[in-house]
Short mmCIF file of C-alpha atoms and ligand atoms in Angstrom, two decimals:
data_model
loop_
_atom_site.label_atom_id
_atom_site.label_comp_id
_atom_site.label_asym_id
_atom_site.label_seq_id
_atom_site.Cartn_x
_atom_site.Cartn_y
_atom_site.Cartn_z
CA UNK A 389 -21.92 -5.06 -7.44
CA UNK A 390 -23.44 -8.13 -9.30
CA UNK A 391 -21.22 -10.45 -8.32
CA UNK A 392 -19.52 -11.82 -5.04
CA UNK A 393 -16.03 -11.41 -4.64
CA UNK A 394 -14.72 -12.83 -2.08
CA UNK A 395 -13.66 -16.03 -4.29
CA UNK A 396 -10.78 -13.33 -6.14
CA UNK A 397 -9.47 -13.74 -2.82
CA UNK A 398 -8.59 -17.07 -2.41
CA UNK A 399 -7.15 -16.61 -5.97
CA UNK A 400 -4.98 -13.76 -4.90
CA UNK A 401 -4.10 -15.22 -1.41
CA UNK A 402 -3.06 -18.36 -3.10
CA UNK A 403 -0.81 -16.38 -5.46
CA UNK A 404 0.27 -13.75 -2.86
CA UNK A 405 2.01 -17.09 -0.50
CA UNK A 406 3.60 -18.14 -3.83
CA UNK A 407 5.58 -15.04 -4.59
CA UNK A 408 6.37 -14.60 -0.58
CA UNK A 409 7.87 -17.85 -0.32
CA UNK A 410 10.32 -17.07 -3.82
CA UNK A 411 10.97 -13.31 -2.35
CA UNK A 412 12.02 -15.07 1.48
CA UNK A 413 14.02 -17.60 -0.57
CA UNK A 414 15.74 -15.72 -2.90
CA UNK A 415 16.71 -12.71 -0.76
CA UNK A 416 20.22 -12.92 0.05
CA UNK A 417 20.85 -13.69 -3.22
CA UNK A 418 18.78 -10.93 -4.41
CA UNK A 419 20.35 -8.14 -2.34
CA UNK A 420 23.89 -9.49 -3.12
CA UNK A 421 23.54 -9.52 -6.64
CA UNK A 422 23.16 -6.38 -8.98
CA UNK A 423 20.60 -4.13 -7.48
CA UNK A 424 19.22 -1.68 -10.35
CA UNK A 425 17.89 1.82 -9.64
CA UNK A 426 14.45 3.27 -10.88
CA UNK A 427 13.28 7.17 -10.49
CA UNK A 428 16.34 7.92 -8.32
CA UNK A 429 19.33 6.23 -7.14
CA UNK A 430 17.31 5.60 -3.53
CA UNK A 431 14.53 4.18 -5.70
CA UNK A 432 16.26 0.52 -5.95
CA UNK A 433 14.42 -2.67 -8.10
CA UNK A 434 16.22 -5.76 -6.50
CA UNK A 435 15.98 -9.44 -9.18
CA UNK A 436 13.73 -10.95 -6.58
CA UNK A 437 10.95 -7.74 -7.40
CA UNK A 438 10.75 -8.69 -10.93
CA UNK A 439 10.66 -12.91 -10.44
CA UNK A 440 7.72 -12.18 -7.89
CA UNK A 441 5.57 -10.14 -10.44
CA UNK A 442 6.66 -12.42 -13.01
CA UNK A 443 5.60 -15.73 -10.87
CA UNK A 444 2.09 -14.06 -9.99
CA UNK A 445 1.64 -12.93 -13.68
CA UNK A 446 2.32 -16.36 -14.43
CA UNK A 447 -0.21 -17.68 -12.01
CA UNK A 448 -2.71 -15.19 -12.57
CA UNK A 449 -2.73 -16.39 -16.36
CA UNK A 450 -3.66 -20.02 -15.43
CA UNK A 451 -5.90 -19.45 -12.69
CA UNK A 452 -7.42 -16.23 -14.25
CA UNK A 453 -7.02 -16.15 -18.00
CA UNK A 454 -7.36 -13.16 -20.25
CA UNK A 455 -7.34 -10.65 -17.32
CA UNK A 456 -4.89 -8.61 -17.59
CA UNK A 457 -2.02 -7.33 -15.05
CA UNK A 458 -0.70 -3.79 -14.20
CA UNK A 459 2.52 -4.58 -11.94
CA UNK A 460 5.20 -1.94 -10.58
CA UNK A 461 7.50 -3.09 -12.09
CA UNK A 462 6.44 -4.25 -15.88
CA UNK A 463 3.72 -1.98 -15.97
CA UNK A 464 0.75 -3.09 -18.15
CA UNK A 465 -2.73 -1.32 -18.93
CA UNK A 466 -6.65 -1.76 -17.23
CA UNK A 467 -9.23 -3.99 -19.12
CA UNK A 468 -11.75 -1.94 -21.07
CA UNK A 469 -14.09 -4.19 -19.43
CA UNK A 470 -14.14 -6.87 -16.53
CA UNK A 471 -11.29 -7.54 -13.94
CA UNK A 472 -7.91 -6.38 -13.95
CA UNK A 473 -5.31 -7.45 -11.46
CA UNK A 474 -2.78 -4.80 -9.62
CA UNK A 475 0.26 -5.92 -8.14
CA UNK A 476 3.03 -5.03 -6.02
CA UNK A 477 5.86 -7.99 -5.97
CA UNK A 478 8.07 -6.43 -3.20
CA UNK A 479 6.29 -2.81 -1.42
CA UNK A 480 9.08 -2.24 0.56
CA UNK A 481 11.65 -2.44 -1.37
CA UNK A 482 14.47 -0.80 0.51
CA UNK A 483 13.29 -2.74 3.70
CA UNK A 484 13.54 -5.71 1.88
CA UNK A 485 16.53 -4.91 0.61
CA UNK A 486 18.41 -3.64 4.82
CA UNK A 487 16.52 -6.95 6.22
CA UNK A 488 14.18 -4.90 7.41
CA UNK A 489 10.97 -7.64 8.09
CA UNK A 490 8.73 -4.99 7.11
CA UNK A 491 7.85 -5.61 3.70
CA UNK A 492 4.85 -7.39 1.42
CA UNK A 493 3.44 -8.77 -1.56
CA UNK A 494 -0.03 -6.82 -2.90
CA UNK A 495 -2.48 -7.98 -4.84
CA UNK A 496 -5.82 -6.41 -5.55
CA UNK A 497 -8.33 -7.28 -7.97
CA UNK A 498 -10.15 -3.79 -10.01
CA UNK A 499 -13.32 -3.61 -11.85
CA UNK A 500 -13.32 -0.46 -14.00
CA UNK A 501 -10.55 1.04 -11.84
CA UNK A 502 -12.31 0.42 -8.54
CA UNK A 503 -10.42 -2.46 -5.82
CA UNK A 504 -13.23 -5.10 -5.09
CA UNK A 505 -10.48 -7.16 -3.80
CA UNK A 506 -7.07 -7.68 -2.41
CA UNK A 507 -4.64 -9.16 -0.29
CA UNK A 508 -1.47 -7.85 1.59
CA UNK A 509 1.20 -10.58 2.43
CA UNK A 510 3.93 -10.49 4.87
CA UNK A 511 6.62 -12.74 3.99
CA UNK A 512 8.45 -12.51 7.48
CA UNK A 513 5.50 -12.78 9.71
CA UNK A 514 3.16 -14.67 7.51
CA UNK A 515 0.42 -12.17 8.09
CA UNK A 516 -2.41 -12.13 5.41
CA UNK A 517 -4.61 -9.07 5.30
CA UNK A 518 -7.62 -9.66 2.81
CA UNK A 519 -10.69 -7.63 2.16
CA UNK A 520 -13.45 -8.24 -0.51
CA UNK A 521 -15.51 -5.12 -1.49
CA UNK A 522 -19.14 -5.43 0.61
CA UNK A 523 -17.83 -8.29 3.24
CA UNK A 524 -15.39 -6.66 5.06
CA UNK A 525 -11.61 -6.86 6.10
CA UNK A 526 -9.58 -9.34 8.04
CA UNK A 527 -6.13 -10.36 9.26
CA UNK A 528 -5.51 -13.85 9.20
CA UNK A 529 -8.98 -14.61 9.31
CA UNK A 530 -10.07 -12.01 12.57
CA UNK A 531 -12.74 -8.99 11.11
CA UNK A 532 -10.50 -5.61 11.43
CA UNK A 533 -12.00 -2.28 12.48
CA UNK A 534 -10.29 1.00 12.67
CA UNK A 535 -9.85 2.76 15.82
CA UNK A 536 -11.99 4.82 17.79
CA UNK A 537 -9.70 8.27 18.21
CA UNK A 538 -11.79 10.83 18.21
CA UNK A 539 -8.98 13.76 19.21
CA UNK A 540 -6.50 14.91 16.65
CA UNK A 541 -3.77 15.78 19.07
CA UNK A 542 -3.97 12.16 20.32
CA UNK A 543 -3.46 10.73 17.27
CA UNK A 544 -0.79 8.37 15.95
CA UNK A 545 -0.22 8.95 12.09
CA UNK A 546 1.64 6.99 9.60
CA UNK A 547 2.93 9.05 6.42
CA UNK A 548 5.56 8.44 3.87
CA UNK A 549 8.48 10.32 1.88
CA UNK A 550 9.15 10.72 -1.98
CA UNK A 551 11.70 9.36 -3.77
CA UNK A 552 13.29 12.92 -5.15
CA UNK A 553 15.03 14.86 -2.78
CA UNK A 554 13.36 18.47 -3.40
CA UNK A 555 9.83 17.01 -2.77
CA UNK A 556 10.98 15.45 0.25
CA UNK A 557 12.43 18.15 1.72
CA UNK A 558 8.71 19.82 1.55
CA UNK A 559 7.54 17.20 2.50
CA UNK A 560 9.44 17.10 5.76
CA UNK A 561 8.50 20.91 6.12
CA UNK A 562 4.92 19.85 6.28
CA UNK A 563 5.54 16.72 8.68
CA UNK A 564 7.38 18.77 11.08
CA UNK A 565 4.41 21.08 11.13
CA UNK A 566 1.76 18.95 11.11
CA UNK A 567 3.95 16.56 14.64
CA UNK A 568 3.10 19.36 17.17
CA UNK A 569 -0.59 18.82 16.74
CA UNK A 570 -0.94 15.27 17.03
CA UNK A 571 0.41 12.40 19.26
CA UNK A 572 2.87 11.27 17.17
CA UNK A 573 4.00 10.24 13.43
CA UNK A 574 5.42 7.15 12.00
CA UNK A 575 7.50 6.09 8.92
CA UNK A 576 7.56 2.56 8.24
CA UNK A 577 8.48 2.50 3.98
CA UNK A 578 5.40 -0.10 3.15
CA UNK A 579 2.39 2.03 1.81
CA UNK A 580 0.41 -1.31 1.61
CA UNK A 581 0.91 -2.06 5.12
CA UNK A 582 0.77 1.47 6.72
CA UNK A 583 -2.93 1.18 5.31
CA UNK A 584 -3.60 -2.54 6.71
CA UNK A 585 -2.26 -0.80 10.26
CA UNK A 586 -4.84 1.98 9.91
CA UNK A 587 -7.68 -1.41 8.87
CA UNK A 588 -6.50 -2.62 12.38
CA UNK A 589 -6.34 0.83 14.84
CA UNK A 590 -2.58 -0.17 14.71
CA UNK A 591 -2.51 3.60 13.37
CA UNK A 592 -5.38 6.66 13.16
CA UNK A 593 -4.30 7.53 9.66
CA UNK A 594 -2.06 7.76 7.34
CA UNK A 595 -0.90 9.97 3.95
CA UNK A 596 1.15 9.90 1.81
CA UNK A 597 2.27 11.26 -1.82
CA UNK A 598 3.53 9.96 -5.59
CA UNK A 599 2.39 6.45 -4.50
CA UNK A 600 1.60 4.16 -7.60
CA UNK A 601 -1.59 2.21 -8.17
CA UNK A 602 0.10 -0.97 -6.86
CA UNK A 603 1.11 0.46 -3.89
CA UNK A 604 -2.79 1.14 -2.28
CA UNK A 605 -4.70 -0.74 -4.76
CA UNK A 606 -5.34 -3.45 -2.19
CA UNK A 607 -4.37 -2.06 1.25
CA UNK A 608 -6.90 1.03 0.61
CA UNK A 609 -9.87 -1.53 0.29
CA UNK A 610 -8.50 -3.31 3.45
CA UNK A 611 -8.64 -0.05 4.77
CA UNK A 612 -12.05 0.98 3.38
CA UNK A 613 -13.88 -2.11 4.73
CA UNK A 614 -12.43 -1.79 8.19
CA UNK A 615 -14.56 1.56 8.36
CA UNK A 616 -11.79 3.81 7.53
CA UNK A 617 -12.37 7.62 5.85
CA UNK A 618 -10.52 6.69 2.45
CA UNK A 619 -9.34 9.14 -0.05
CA UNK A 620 -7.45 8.16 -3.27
CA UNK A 621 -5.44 9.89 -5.61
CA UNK A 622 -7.18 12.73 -7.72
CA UNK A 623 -10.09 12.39 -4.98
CA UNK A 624 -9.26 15.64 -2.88
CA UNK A 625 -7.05 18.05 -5.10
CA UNK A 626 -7.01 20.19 -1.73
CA UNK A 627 -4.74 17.31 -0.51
CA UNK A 628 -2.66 17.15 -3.68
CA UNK A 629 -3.07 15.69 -7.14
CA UNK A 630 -1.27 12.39 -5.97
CA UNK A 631 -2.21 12.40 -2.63
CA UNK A 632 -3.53 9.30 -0.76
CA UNK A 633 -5.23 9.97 2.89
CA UNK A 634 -6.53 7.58 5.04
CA UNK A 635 -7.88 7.81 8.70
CA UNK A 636 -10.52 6.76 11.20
CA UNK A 637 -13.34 8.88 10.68
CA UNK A 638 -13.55 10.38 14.27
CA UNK A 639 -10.12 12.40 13.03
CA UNK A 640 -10.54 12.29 9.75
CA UNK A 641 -11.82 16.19 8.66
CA UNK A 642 -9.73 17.39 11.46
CA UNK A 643 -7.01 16.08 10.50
CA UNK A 644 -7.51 16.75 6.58
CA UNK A 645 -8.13 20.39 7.80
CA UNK A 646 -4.53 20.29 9.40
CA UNK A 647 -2.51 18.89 6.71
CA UNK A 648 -3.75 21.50 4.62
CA UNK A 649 -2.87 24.41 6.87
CA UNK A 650 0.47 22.73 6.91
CA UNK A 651 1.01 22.94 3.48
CA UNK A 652 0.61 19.28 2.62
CA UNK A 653 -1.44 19.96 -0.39
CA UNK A 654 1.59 22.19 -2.15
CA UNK A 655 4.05 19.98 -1.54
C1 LIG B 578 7.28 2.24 -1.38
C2 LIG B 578 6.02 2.64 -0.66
C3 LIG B 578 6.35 3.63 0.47
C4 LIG B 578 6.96 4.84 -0.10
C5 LIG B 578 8.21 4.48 -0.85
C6 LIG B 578 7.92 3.46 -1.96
P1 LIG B 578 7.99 0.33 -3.08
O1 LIG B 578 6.94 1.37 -2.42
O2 LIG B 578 5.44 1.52 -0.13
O3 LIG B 578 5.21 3.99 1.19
O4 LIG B 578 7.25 5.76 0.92
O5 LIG B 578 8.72 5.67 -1.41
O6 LIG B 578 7.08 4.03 -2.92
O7 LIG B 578 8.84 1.15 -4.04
O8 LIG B 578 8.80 -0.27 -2.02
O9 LIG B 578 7.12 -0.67 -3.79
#
């Protein structure tokens, strides 16, 4: 990479503190007032989602001008060339939306599709996970590394569930499997942070499906530079077309191997 950078983190971490202060101030009035639906009727957009990605696109066009944004919840389309920002206003949505302090703002920085940096947010707990491509991973300042599990069936994984019923009932088929041959599993509805807790050996692993660019586009580089086995969607068909797998790498093809003898890659 021909350039450093770590300095598109301090932009995004100075943005990222912005929009978490406006979503911890504006959420009882956001989950009071009309909450709108998405994909599903579970898949809920709350006001305070759209004024975060609309504060950071604002910021993003003063402090980076001309590079352009893809959010969750406007959308928006890649640069043909140079930087484009990803963001997530609110991942964790229907956390945020119960009071559930497990939520956070994401906001990675791509060159030609690829995160070279990012920053995951924590409103409640005022964590800030950062990682530049090259120079590693931290949480509030403190290098992250993965953990050192090297035994599948003492292994603590994190994994997620669809929106759409049908999928997720498959999907459960394949969790329910895949918990007798490892220590445990754990759903915790934050994609972004279920990565940063793989970064830190808070978790071995973690997969998931159907997650959108905004939803790993930091937290997989986090991830990535904390040593972890990374695979992104479209990587590893064998795992699904929209698959995203992460995991230490003493588990990692042993635990790929078992998700796809329990059907996670047909689900
Ligand atoms: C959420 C993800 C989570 C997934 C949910 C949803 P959102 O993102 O972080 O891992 O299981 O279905 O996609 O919608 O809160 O930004």
């Amino acid at each position: 990479m021909s350039f450093d950078p770590r300095p598109l983190v301090d932009v995004a971490v100075t943005v990222a503190r912005e929009a978490a202060d406006l979503v911890q101030r504006t959420r009882q009035a956001a989950v009071t007032a009309q909450v709108d639906t998405k994909s599903t009727a579970t898949d809920v957009v709350t006001e305070a989602d759209r004024a975060s990605e609309q504060l950071v696109r604002d910021r993003l066009a003063v402090l980076r001008p001309g590079e352009p944004v893809i959010g969750e919840e406007e959308g928006g389309s890649a640069a043909v060339e140079g930087l484009t920002w990803v963001v997530d206003p609110i991942d964790g949505t229907v956390n945020y939306l119960y009071g559930l302090p497990h939520y956070a703002v994401s906001i990675a920085a791509q060159l030609d599709g690829v995160s070279v940096a990012g920053v995951v947010l924590e409103p409640v707990s005022g964590r800030v996970w950062t990682a530049a491509r090259g120079h590693g991973a931290y949480l509030d300042g403190t290098r992250l590394g993965v953990s050192g599990a090297n035994r599948l069936d003492l292994s603590l994984v994190g994994y997620g569930f669809a929106y759409r019923a049908e999928r997720r009932q498959r999907q459960a088929t394949t969790w329910a499997a895949l918990s007798t041959r490892v220590r445990d599993i754990r759903r915790a509805g934050a994609a972004s942070l279920d990565l940063c807790a793989v970064a830190a050996g808070w978790l071995d692993a973690y997969a998931e499906h159907a997650l959108g660019r905004w939803d790993w586009a930091a937290g997989a580089l986090i991830a990535a530079e904390a040593g972890a086995v990374v695979r992104l969607p479209g990587e590893d068909p064998e795992l699904g077309e929209d698959a995203t797998f992460v995991a230490t790498p003493g588990i990692a093809e042993d635990l790929r191997t078992a998700l796809v003898e329990c059907g996670f890659g047909s689900v």
